[in-house]
CSV table of C-alpha atoms in Angstrom, one decimal:
chain,number,residue,atom,x,y,z
A,1,UNK,CA,122.4,-83.1,132.5
A,2,UNK,CA,125.7,-83.0,134.3
A,3,UNK,CA,126.9,-85.9,136.3
A,4,UNK,CA,127.2,-85.3,140.0
A,5,UNK,CA,130.5,-86.1,141.8
A,6,UNK,CA,130.3,-89.3,143.8
A,7,UNK,CA,130.4,-89.1,147.6
A,8,UNK,CA,132.6,-90.2,149.4
A,9,UNK,CA,135.1,-88.3,147.3
A,10,UNK,CA,138.1,-90.4,146.2
A,11,UNK,CA,140.6,-91.3,148.9
A,12,UNK,CA,144.3,-91.3,148.1
A,13,UNK,CA,145.4,-94.6,149.6
A,14,UNK,CA,148.9,-93.3,149.9
A,15,UNK,CA,147.6,-91.0,152.6
A,16,UNK,CA,145.6,-93.3,154.9
A,17,UNK,CA,145.4,-90.7,157.7
A,18,UNK,CA,144.1,-87.7,155.6
A,19,UNK,CA,140.7,-86.9,154.1
A,20,UNK,CA,140.6,-86.8,150.3
A,21,UNK,CA,142.2,-83.5,149.2
A,22,UNK,CA,139.0,-82.7,147.2
A,23,UNK,CA,137.3,-81.9,150.5
A,24,UNK,CA,139.7,-79.1,151.3
A,25,UNK,CA,139.2,-77.7,147.8
A,26,UNK,CA,135.4,-77.8,148.4
A,27,UNK,CA,135.7,-76.3,151.8
A,28,UNK,CA,137.9,-73.4,150.7
A,29,UNK,CA,135.8,-72.9,147.5
A,30,UNK,CA,132.0,-73.1,147.1
A,31,UNK,CA,131.7,-74.9,150.5
A,32,UNK,CA,128.5,-76.7,149.6
A,33,UNK,CA,128.0,-78.8,146.5
A,34,UNK,CA,125.7,-81.4,145.1
A,35,UNK,CA,126.9,-85.0,145.2
A,36,UNK,CA,125.5,-88.4,144.4
A,37,UNK,CA,125.8,-90.9,147.2
A,38,UNK,CA,126.6,-94.7,146.9
A,39,UNK,CA,123.0,-95.6,147.8
A,40,UNK,CA,121.5,-93.4,145.1
A,41,UNK,CA,120.4,-90.4,147.1
A,42,UNK,CA,121.5,-87.0,145.8
A,43,UNK,CA,122.6,-84.8,148.6
A,44,UNK,CA,124.3,-81.5,149.5
A,45,UNK,CA,127.8,-82.1,150.7
A,46,UNK,CA,129.0,-79.8,153.5
A,47,UNK,CA,132.7,-80.0,154.5
A,48,UNK,CA,133.5,-76.8,156.5
A,49,UNK,CA,133.5,-76.7,160.3
A,50,UNK,CA,131.1,-73.9,160.8
A,51,UNK,CA,128.4,-75.1,158.4
A,52,UNK,CA,128.6,-78.7,159.7
A,53,UNK,CA,128.0,-77.3,163.3
A,54,UNK,CA,125.1,-75.3,161.9
A,55,UNK,CA,123.5,-78.4,160.3
A,56,UNK,CA,124.1,-80.8,163.2
A,57,UNK,CA,123.2,-78.2,165.8
A,58,UNK,CA,119.8,-77.3,164.4
A,59,UNK,CA,117.4,-80.2,164.6
A,60,UNK,CA,114.5,-78.0,163.8
A,61,UNK,CA,115.8,-77.3,160.2
A,62,UNK,CA,117.7,-80.5,159.7
A,63,UNK,CA,116.0,-83.7,160.7
A,64,UNK,CA,117.6,-87.1,161.4
A,65,UNK,CA,114.5,-88.9,160.4
A,66,UNK,CA,116.1,-90.6,157.4
A,67,UNK,CA,118.7,-92.2,159.6
A,68,UNK,CA,122.3,-91.2,159.9
A,69,UNK,CA,123.8,-93.4,157.2
A,70,UNK,CA,121.2,-94.0,154.4
A,71,UNK,CA,123.6,-92.3,152.0
A,72,UNK,CA,126.2,-95.1,152.5
A,73,UNK,CA,124.4,-98.2,153.8
A,74,UNK,CA,122.2,-99.9,151.3
A,75,UNK,CA,120.2,-101.6,154.1
A,76,UNK,CA,118.9,-98.2,155.3
A,77,UNK,CA,115.8,-97.0,153.7
A,78,UNK,CA,115.4,-93.2,154.3
A,79,UNK,CA,111.6,-93.6,154.1
A,80,UNK,CA,111.4,-96.6,156.6
A,81,UNK,CA,109.2,-96.2,159.6
A,82,UNK,CA,111.0,-94.7,162.6
A,83,UNK,CA,112.5,-97.7,164.4
A,84,UNK,CA,115.6,-96.4,166.1
A,85,UNK,CA,116.6,-93.7,168.5
A,86,UNK,CA,119.0,-92.2,165.9
A,87,UNK,CA,116.0,-91.4,163.6
A,88,UNK,CA,114.1,-89.4,166.2
A,89,UNK,CA,113.8,-85.6,166.3
A,90,UNK,CA,112.8,-83.0,168.9
A,91,UNK,CA,110.9,-83.8,172.1
A,92,UNK,CA,110.5,-87.6,171.4
A,93,UNK,CA,114.2,-87.9,171.0
A,94,UNK,CA,114.9,-85.9,174.2
A,95,UNK,CA,112.5,-88.0,176.2
A,96,UNK,CA,114.4,-91.2,175.3
A,97,UNK,CA,117.8,-89.6,175.5
A,98,UNK,CA,117.2,-88.2,179.0
A,99,UNK,CA,116.1,-91.7,180.2
A,100,UNK,CA,119.2,-93.5,179.2
A,101,UNK,CA,122.0,-90.9,178.6
A,102,UNK,CA,122.7,-90.3,182.3
A,103,UNK,CA,123.9,-93.9,182.7
A,104,UNK,CA,126.8,-93.1,180.3
A,105,UNK,CA,127.2,-89.3,180.6
A,106,UNK,CA,127.1,-88.6,184.3
A,107,UNK,CA,130.5,-87.4,185.4
A,108,UNK,CA,130.3,-89.2,188.7
A,109,UNK,CA,129.1,-92.4,187.2
A,110,UNK,CA,131.9,-92.3,184.6
A,111,UNK,CA,134.4,-92.1,187.5
A,112,UNK,CA,133.0,-95.3,188.9
A,113,UNK,CA,133.5,-97.0,185.5
A,114,UNK,CA,137.2,-96.2,185.2
A,115,UNK,CA,138.5,-99.2,187.3
A,116,UNK,CA,136.5,-101.6,185.1
A,117,UNK,CA,137.9,-100.1,181.9
A,118,UNK,CA,141.4,-100.3,183.3
A,119,UNK,CA,141.0,-103.9,184.4
A,120,UNK,CA,139.6,-105.0,181.0
A,121,UNK,CA,142.5,-103.2,179.2
A,122,UNK,CA,145.1,-104.8,181.5
A,123,UNK,CA,143.6,-108.3,180.9
A,124,UNK,CA,143.7,-107.7,177.2
A,125,UNK,CA,147.4,-106.7,177.4
A,126,UNK,CA,148.1,-109.9,179.5
A,127,UNK,CA,146.5,-112.0,176.9
A,128,UNK,CA,148.4,-110.3,174.1
A,129,UNK,CA,151.8,-110.7,175.8
A,130,UNK,CA,151.0,-114.4,176.3
A,131,UNK,CA,150.2,-114.8,172.6
A,132,UNK,CA,152.5,-115.7,169.6
A,133,UNK,CA,153.7,-112.8,167.4
A,134,UNK,CA,152.6,-111.4,165.1
A,135,UNK,CA,149.4,-110.7,167.0
A,136,UNK,CA,146.2,-109.5,165.3
A,137,UNK,CA,145.7,-106.3,167.3
A,138,UNK,CA,142.3,-105.2,165.9
A,139,UNK,CA,140.4,-108.4,166.5
A,140,UNK,CA,142.1,-109.8,169.6
A,141,UNK,CA,142.9,-106.5,171.4
A,142,UNK,CA,141.0,-103.4,170.3
A,143,UNK,CA,137.7,-105.2,169.6
A,144,UNK,CA,138.1,-107.4,172.7
A,145,UNK,CA,138.4,-104.4,175.0
A,146,UNK,CA,135.6,-102.3,173.6
A,147,UNK,CA,133.2,-105.3,173.4
A,148,UNK,CA,134.1,-106.3,177.0
A,149,UNK,CA,133.5,-102.8,178.3
A,150,UNK,CA,130.1,-102.2,176.7
A,151,UNK,CA,129.0,-105.7,177.4
A,152,UNK,CA,130.0,-105.5,181.1
A,153,UNK,CA,128.2,-102.1,181.4
A,154,UNK,CA,124.9,-103.6,180.1
A,155,UNK,CA,125.5,-107.0,181.7
A,156,UNK,CA,126.0,-109.2,178.6
A,157,UNK,CA,128.1,-112.3,179.3
A,158,UNK,CA,131.0,-113.3,177.0
A,159,UNK,CA,129.1,-116.2,175.4
A,160,UNK,CA,126.6,-113.6,174.0
A,161,UNK,CA,129.3,-111.2,172.5
A,162,UNK,CA,128.7,-112.7,169.1
A,163,UNK,CA,125.2,-111.3,169.0
A,164,UNK,CA,126.3,-107.7,169.2
A,165,UNK,CA,129.4,-108.3,167.0
A,166,UNK,CA,127.3,-109.9,164.2
A,167,UNK,CA,124.8,-107.0,164.5
A,168,UNK,CA,127.4,-104.3,164.3
A,169,UNK,CA,129.4,-105.8,161.4
A,170,UNK,CA,126.2,-106.2,159.5
A,171,UNK,CA,124.9,-102.8,160.4
A,172,UNK,CA,128.1,-101.0,159.4
A,173,UNK,CA,128.7,-103.0,156.3
A,174,UNK,CA,128.1,-100.9,153.2
A,175,UNK,CA,126.6,-103.8,151.2
A,176,UNK,CA,124.2,-105.0,153.8
A,177,UNK,CA,120.6,-105.6,152.5
A,178,UNK,CA,117.6,-104.8,154.7
A,179,UNK,CA,116.9,-108.6,155.0
A,180,UNK,CA,120.5,-109.2,156.2
A,181,UNK,CA,120.2,-106.4,158.7
A,182,UNK,CA,116.9,-107.8,160.0
A,183,UNK,CA,118.4,-111.3,160.3
A,184,UNK,CA,121.4,-110.0,162.3
A,185,UNK,CA,119.4,-107.8,164.6
A,186,UNK,CA,116.7,-110.3,165.5
A,187,UNK,CA,118.7,-112.5,167.8
A,188,UNK,CA,120.2,-109.5,169.6
A,189,UNK,CA,116.7,-108.0,170.1
A,190,UNK,CA,115.4,-111.4,171.2
A,191,UNK,CA,118.1,-111.8,173.8
A,192,UNK,CA,117.7,-108.2,175.1
A,193,UNK,CA,113.9,-108.7,175.4
A,194,UNK,CA,114.6,-111.6,177.7
A,195,UNK,CA,117.0,-109.5,179.7
A,196,UNK,CA,114.5,-106.7,180.1
A,197,UNK,CA,112.0,-109.1,181.6
A,198,UNK,CA,114.6,-110.7,183.8
A,199,UNK,CA,115.8,-107.4,185.1
A,200,UNK,CA,112.4,-105.9,185.6
A,201,UNK,CA,111.9,-108.9,188.0
A,202,UNK,CA,115.4,-108.8,189.6
A,203,UNK,CA,117.2,-105.5,189.0
A,204,UNK,CA,121.0,-105.4,189.2
A,205,UNK,CA,123.5,-102.6,189.1
A,206,UNK,CA,124.0,-102.7,185.3
A,207,UNK,CA,123.0,-99.9,182.8
A,208,UNK,CA,119.9,-101.7,181.6
A,209,UNK,CA,118.6,-102.2,185.2
A,210,UNK,CA,119.4,-98.6,186.0
A,211,UNK,CA,117.5,-97.4,182.9
A,212,UNK,CA,114.5,-99.5,183.9
A,213,UNK,CA,114.6,-98.1,187.4
A,214,UNK,CA,115.1,-94.5,186.3
A,215,UNK,CA,112.4,-94.7,183.6
A,216,UNK,CA,109.8,-96.2,186.0
A,217,UNK,CA,109.8,-92.8,187.9
A,218,UNK,CA,109.2,-90.7,184.7
A,219,UNK,CA,105.9,-89.5,183.3
A,220,UNK,CA,106.1,-91.9,180.4
A,221,UNK,CA,108.1,-95.0,181.4
A,222,UNK,CA,110.0,-96.7,178.6
A,223,UNK,CA,108.4,-99.6,177.0
A,224,UNK,CA,110.1,-103.0,176.7
A,225,UNK,CA,110.7,-102.4,173.0
A,226,UNK,CA,112.2,-99.0,173.6
A,227,UNK,CA,114.5,-100.4,176.2
A,228,UNK,CA,115.6,-103.2,173.8
A,229,UNK,CA,116.2,-100.8,171.0
A,230,UNK,CA,118.2,-98.4,173.1
A,231,UNK,CA,120.4,-101.1,174.6
A,232,UNK,CA,120.9,-102.7,171.2
A,233,UNK,CA,122.0,-99.3,169.9
A,234,UNK,CA,124.5,-98.8,172.8
A,235,UNK,CA,125.9,-102.3,172.4
A,236,UNK,CA,126.2,-102.1,168.6
A,237,UNK,CA,127.4,-98.5,168.3
A,238,UNK,CA,129.6,-98.9,171.4
A,239,UNK,CA,132.3,-101.2,170.3
A,240,UNK,CA,133.2,-101.2,166.6
A,241,UNK,CA,133.6,-97.5,166.2
A,242,UNK,CA,135.8,-97.2,169.3
A,243,UNK,CA,137.8,-100.4,168.4
A,244,UNK,CA,138.4,-98.9,164.9
A,245,UNK,CA,139.6,-95.7,166.5
A,246,UNK,CA,142.0,-97.6,168.8
A,247,UNK,CA,143.5,-99.6,166.0
A,248,UNK,CA,143.6,-96.7,163.5
A,249,UNK,CA,145.2,-94.5,166.2
A,250,UNK,CA,147.8,-97.1,167.0
A,251,UNK,CA,148.8,-97.4,163.3
A,252,UNK,CA,149.4,-93.6,163.2
A,253,UNK,CA,151.4,-93.6,166.5
A,254,UNK,CA,153.4,-96.8,165.7
A,255,UNK,CA,153.8,-95.9,162.1
A,256,UNK,CA,155.4,-92.6,163.0
A,257,UNK,CA,157.5,-93.8,165.9
A,258,UNK,CA,158.3,-90.4,167.3
A,259,UNK,CA,154.7,-90.0,168.4
A,260,UNK,CA,154.8,-93.4,170.1
A,261,UNK,CA,158.1,-92.6,171.9
A,262,UNK,CA,156.7,-89.3,173.1
A,263,UNK,CA,153.7,-91.1,174.6
A,264,UNK,CA,156.0,-93.8,176.2
A,265,UNK,CA,158.1,-91.1,177.9
A,266,UNK,CA,155.0,-89.5,179.3
A,267,UNK,CA,151.9,-91.8,179.4
A,268,UNK,CA,150.0,-88.9,181.1
A,269,UNK,CA,149.6,-87.6,177.5
A,270,UNK,CA,147.3,-90.5,176.8
A,271,UNK,CA,144.0,-88.6,177.2
A,272,UNK,CA,145.2,-85.7,175.1
A,273,UNK,CA,146.6,-88.0,172.5
A,274,UNK,CA,143.3,-89.9,172.3
A,275,UNK,CA,141.3,-86.8,171.8
A,276,UNK,CA,143.6,-85.5,169.1
A,277,UNK,CA,143.4,-88.9,167.3
A,278,UNK,CA,139.6,-88.7,167.3
A,279,UNK,CA,139.8,-85.2,165.8
A,280,UNK,CA,142.6,-85.9,163.3
A,281,UNK,CA,141.4,-89.3,162.1
A,282,UNK,CA,137.6,-89.0,162.6
A,283,UNK,CA,136.8,-92.6,161.8
A,284,UNK,CA,133.2,-92.1,160.4
A,285,UNK,CA,132.6,-91.3,156.8
A,286,UNK,CA,129.9,-88.6,157.3
A,287,UNK,CA,126.4,-88.1,158.7
A,288,UNK,CA,123.1,-87.6,156.9
A,289,UNK,CA,120.4,-85.1,157.6
A,290,UNK,CA,117.3,-84.0,155.7
A,291,UNK,CA,116.0,-80.4,155.5
A,292,UNK,CA,112.5,-80.1,157.0
A,293,UNK,CA,111.8,-76.7,155.4
A,294,UNK,CA,113.1,-74.5,152.6
A,295,UNK,CA,116.2,-72.9,154.0
A,296,UNK,CA,119.7,-71.7,153.2
A,297,UNK,CA,123.2,-72.8,154.1
A,298,UNK,CA,126.0,-70.4,153.4
A,299,UNK,CA,123.9,-68.6,150.8
A,300,UNK,CA,122.9,-71.8,149.0
A,301,UNK,CA,119.1,-72.5,148.9
A,302,UNK,CA,118.2,-75.9,150.3
A,303,UNK,CA,114.7,-77.1,149.6
A,304,UNK,CA,112.5,-79.0,152.1
A,305,UNK,CA,113.2,-82.7,151.7
A,306,UNK,CA,116.7,-82.2,150.4
A,307,UNK,CA,119.4,-84.5,151.9
A,308,UNK,CA,122.5,-83.0,153.4
A,309,UNK,CA,125.7,-85.0,154.2
A,310,UNK,CA,128.3,-83.5,156.6
A,311,UNK,CA,131.9,-84.6,156.1
A,312,UNK,CA,133.1,-84.8,159.7
A,313,UNK,CA,136.7,-85.6,158.9
A,314,UNK,CA,137.0,-82.6,156.5
A,315,UNK,CA,135.4,-80.3,159.1
A,316,UNK,CA,137.9,-81.4,161.7
A,317,UNK,CA,140.7,-80.3,159.4
A,318,UNK,CA,139.2,-76.9,158.9
A,319,UNK,CA,141.6,-74.0,159.9
A,320,UNK,CA,138.4,-72.4,161.4
A,321,UNK,CA,138.7,-75.0,164.1
A,322,UNK,CA,142.5,-74.9,164.5
A,323,UNK,CA,144.9,-72.8,162.5
A,324,UNK,CA,147.2,-75.8,161.8
A,325,UNK,CA,144.4,-78.4,161.6
A,326,UNK,CA,146.3,-80.6,159.2
A,327,UNK,CA,149.0,-81.1,161.8
A,328,UNK,CA,148.7,-84.0,164.3
A,329,UNK,CA,149.7,-82.6,167.6
A,330,UNK,CA,149.1,-84.9,170.6
A,331,UNK,CA,150.1,-82.3,173.1
A,332,UNK,CA,147.2,-80.0,172.4
A,333,UNK,CA,143.6,-79.8,173.4
A,334,UNK,CA,141.9,-80.0,170.0
A,335,UNK,CA,139.1,-77.7,170.8
A,336,UNK,CA,135.4,-78.4,170.1
A,337,UNK,CA,136.0,-80.8,167.2
A,338,UNK,CA,133.3,-82.8,165.4
A,339,UNK,CA,134.7,-86.3,165.9
A,340,UNK,CA,131.8,-87.3,168.1
A,341,UNK,CA,129.3,-85.3,166.1
A,342,UNK,CA,127.5,-82.2,167.4
A,343,UNK,CA,123.9,-81.3,168.4
A,344,UNK,CA,121.2,-83.3,170.1
A,345,UNK,CA,122.4,-86.5,168.4
A,346,UNK,CA,126.1,-86.1,169.4
A,347,UNK,CA,127.6,-89.5,170.4
A,348,UNK,CA,126.1,-90.5,173.7
A,349,UNK,CA,128.9,-92.9,174.4
A,350,UNK,CA,131.7,-90.4,173.8
A,351,UNK,CA,132.9,-90.2,177.4
A,352,UNK,CA,133.3,-94.0,177.5
A,353,UNK,CA,135.1,-94.0,174.2
A,354,UNK,CA,137.5,-91.3,175.5
A,355,UNK,CA,138.0,-93.4,178.6
A,356,UNK,CA,138.8,-96.5,176.6
A,357,UNK,CA,141.2,-94.7,174.3
A,358,UNK,CA,143.1,-93.1,177.2
A,359,UNK,CA,143.3,-96.4,179.1
A,360,UNK,CA,144.6,-98.3,176.1
A,361,UNK,CA,147.2,-95.7,175.1
A,362,UNK,CA,148.3,-95.1,178.7
A,363,UNK,CA,148.5,-98.8,179.7
A,364,UNK,CA,150.2,-99.9,176.4
A,365,UNK,CA,152.7,-97.1,176.5
A,366,UNK,CA,153.5,-98.0,180.1
A,367,UNK,CA,153.6,-101.8,179.8
A,368,UNK,CA,154.6,-102.5,176.2
A,369,UNK,CA,156.8,-99.6,175.0
A,370,UNK,CA,158.4,-102.0,172.5
A,371,UNK,CA,155.1,-102.4,170.7
A,372,UNK,CA,155.6,-102.1,166.9
A,373,UNK,CA,153.9,-102.8,163.6
A,374,UNK,CA,154.7,-106.3,162.3
A,375,UNK,CA,154.1,-105.2,158.7
A,376,UNK,CA,155.4,-102.1,156.9
A,377,UNK,CA,152.9,-99.2,157.1
A,378,UNK,CA,152.3,-99.4,153.3
A,379,UNK,CA,151.1,-103.0,153.7
A,380,UNK,CA,148.4,-102.4,156.3
A,381,UNK,CA,145.1,-103.8,155.1
A,382,UNK,CA,142.4,-101.1,155.2
A,383,UNK,CA,138.7,-101.7,155.5
A,384,UNK,CA,136.8,-101.1,152.3
A,385,UNK,CA,133.3,-102.3,153.0
A,386,UNK,CA,132.4,-100.5,156.2
A,387,UNK,CA,131.3,-97.0,157.1
A,388,UNK,CA,133.8,-97.0,160.0
A,389,UNK,CA,137.2,-96.4,158.5
A,390,UNK,CA,140.4,-97.9,159.8
A,391,UNK,CA,142.6,-101.0,159.4
A,392,UNK,CA,140.8,-104.3,158.7
A,393,UNK,CA,143.5,-106.0,160.8
A,394,UNK,CA,146.8,-104.9,162.3
A,395,UNK,CA,149.6,-107.4,163.0
A,396,UNK,CA,151.9,-106.2,165.8
A,397,UNK,CA,154.9,-107.5,167.7
A,398,UNK,CA,156.8,-106.5,170.9
A,399,UNK,CA,159.7,-108.8,171.5
B,1,UNK,CA,130.2,-62.4,183.3
B,2,UNK,CA,126.8,-64.1,183.5
B,3,UNK,CA,126.2,-67.7,182.6
B,4,UNK,CA,122.7,-69.1,181.8
B,5,UNK,CA,121.6,-72.7,181.2
B,6,UNK,CA,118.5,-73.8,179.4
B,7,UNK,CA,117.4,-77.1,180.9
B,8,UNK,CA,114.7,-77.6,178.1
B,9,UNK,CA,117.5,-77.8,175.6
B,10,UNK,CA,120.0,-79.7,177.7
B,11,UNK,CA,120.5,-83.4,176.7
B,12,UNK,CA,122.7,-84.2,179.6
B,13,UNK,CA,125.8,-84.8,177.5
B,14,UNK,CA,128.0,-83.8,180.4
B,15,UNK,CA,130.5,-81.8,178.4
B,16,UNK,CA,130.2,-78.7,180.6
B,17,UNK,CA,130.9,-80.5,183.8
B,18,UNK,CA,133.9,-82.3,182.4
B,19,UNK,CA,135.2,-79.0,180.9
B,20,UNK,CA,134.4,-76.5,183.7
B,21,UNK,CA,133.5,-78.4,186.9
B,22,UNK,CA,133.7,-75.3,189.1
B,23,UNK,CA,130.9,-73.7,187.2
B,24,UNK,CA,128.7,-76.6,186.1
B,25,UNK,CA,127.2,-79.7,187.7
B,26,UNK,CA,124.7,-82.4,186.7
B,27,UNK,CA,121.6,-83.4,188.6
B,28,UNK,CA,121.7,-86.9,190.0
B,29,UNK,CA,118.8,-88.4,188.0
B,30,UNK,CA,119.0,-87.0,184.5
B,31,UNK,CA,122.6,-85.7,184.3
B,32,UNK,CA,121.1,-82.4,183.2
B,33,UNK,CA,123.0,-79.1,183.7
B,34,UNK,CA,123.0,-77.3,187.0
B,35,UNK,CA,124.8,-74.0,187.4
B,36,UNK,CA,127.1,-74.0,190.4
B,37,UNK,CA,128.1,-70.4,189.8
B,38,UNK,CA,125.8,-68.1,187.7
B,39,UNK,CA,128.3,-65.1,187.9
B,40,UNK,CA,131.8,-66.6,187.7
B,41,UNK,CA,134.8,-64.3,187.9
B,42,UNK,CA,136.1,-62.8,184.7
B,43,UNK,CA,139.2,-65.0,184.8
B,44,UNK,CA,137.0,-68.1,184.2
B,45,UNK,CA,135.8,-66.7,180.9
B,46,UNK,CA,138.0,-68.9,178.8
B,47,UNK,CA,137.0,-72.1,180.4
B,48,UNK,CA,133.4,-71.2,180.3
B,49,UNK,CA,133.5,-70.2,176.7
B,50,UNK,CA,135.2,-73.6,176.0
B,51,UNK,CA,132.4,-75.4,177.8
B,52,UNK,CA,129.8,-73.4,175.7
B,53,UNK,CA,131.5,-74.4,172.5
B,54,UNK,CA,131.8,-78.0,173.5
B,55,UNK,CA,128.1,-78.3,174.6
B,56,UNK,CA,126.4,-80.3,171.8
B,57,UNK,CA,122.9,-79.0,172.5
B,58,UNK,CA,123.5,-75.3,172.8
B,59,UNK,CA,122.0,-75.3,176.2
B,60,UNK,CA,124.5,-73.0,177.9
B,61,UNK,CA,125.4,-69.4,177.2
B,62,UNK,CA,127.7,-66.8,178.5
B,63,UNK,CA,126.9,-63.1,178.5
């Protein structure tokens, strides 16, 4: 019996912004290969742009039932009962998504959120500039902003931020046990259950109240438990991934000063720069799907029940997406990249994430052009125990 | 050029509206796709194709 290669493929720490080179070899060669994953599932690894879109875009052949991360998070049992929105397929998923997505995907509603995101960003910059240097950018700035935005959207006060932060760090930690996950989620679920009751009685203008109101008019209104799970998912998924992208992106820009200076000269490039950062860095380690029928991918037979892992970062560096995909070019529109996923489970909060990235880059470039890394790039401490990649912390200075 | 939208597939992601606001809109309640212009002029083809490629659910098509 041959030993399968381990996924994730080995990262070369000297190139913290690039996918492991083995992905490109795989993408340009056999395209799809059998791997062993850290949690013990054997899976097909897909790393080219076109096939990743095929897998993520076809929920009828490739189910999300096993959860998106059971290949890397030990606390996720692929055979567990369906608890979360991310495990649902087909019409059941669409019913839930249509009830809550409009609150965070409606273009007009997003426009109304922009001043709030700008205010929270400026307040975080004020606090940073009033702090001693070096300043821990990831915890005190990136995470503070993304937590503040998602919490304000749902109406969670600052004294409860620890509930969602504990839940997210436990959820995304690769060594989390099911019991630890349960213990971290329970207080958040309990708090949200109280909030559902409170806002059913006295609705406000927050996302949770709007979901309750919207759902009440539908054929099958959302239950209290569904509302709790959806809002927990938004809160938990909504800050750590985006905070990691902000910090990871700033390491790249500040570590290669010419990029930062270009942005400072023209802060209007902030939205395009943010989009290219999401494509180029792609902070997630890959998404899991499970074949529901015997099928084929790029000529390879896939049996019903087989697991498939798509390597988003490798797909985003595929010349099929952009001819010079390995070049970071903040001036371009990076096309229909996979940084927010694809298909019915594409990131529901992606517009908010874009708004946060653009606000942070634009306001920092305008207000703190002297911002710099306070440690050499080679000494940045990278996360090693999370499925969201990026720096564990980033000391910065400005004076 | 003819554009079609399948509201049974749409998940209200909003990519079409943000990419090609002259051609696509969203309904107020569910943020689902509404076609503002089913037969846009040929010079809009690039932006419409861009919207089609960015749509995560495959709900919009250009013919």
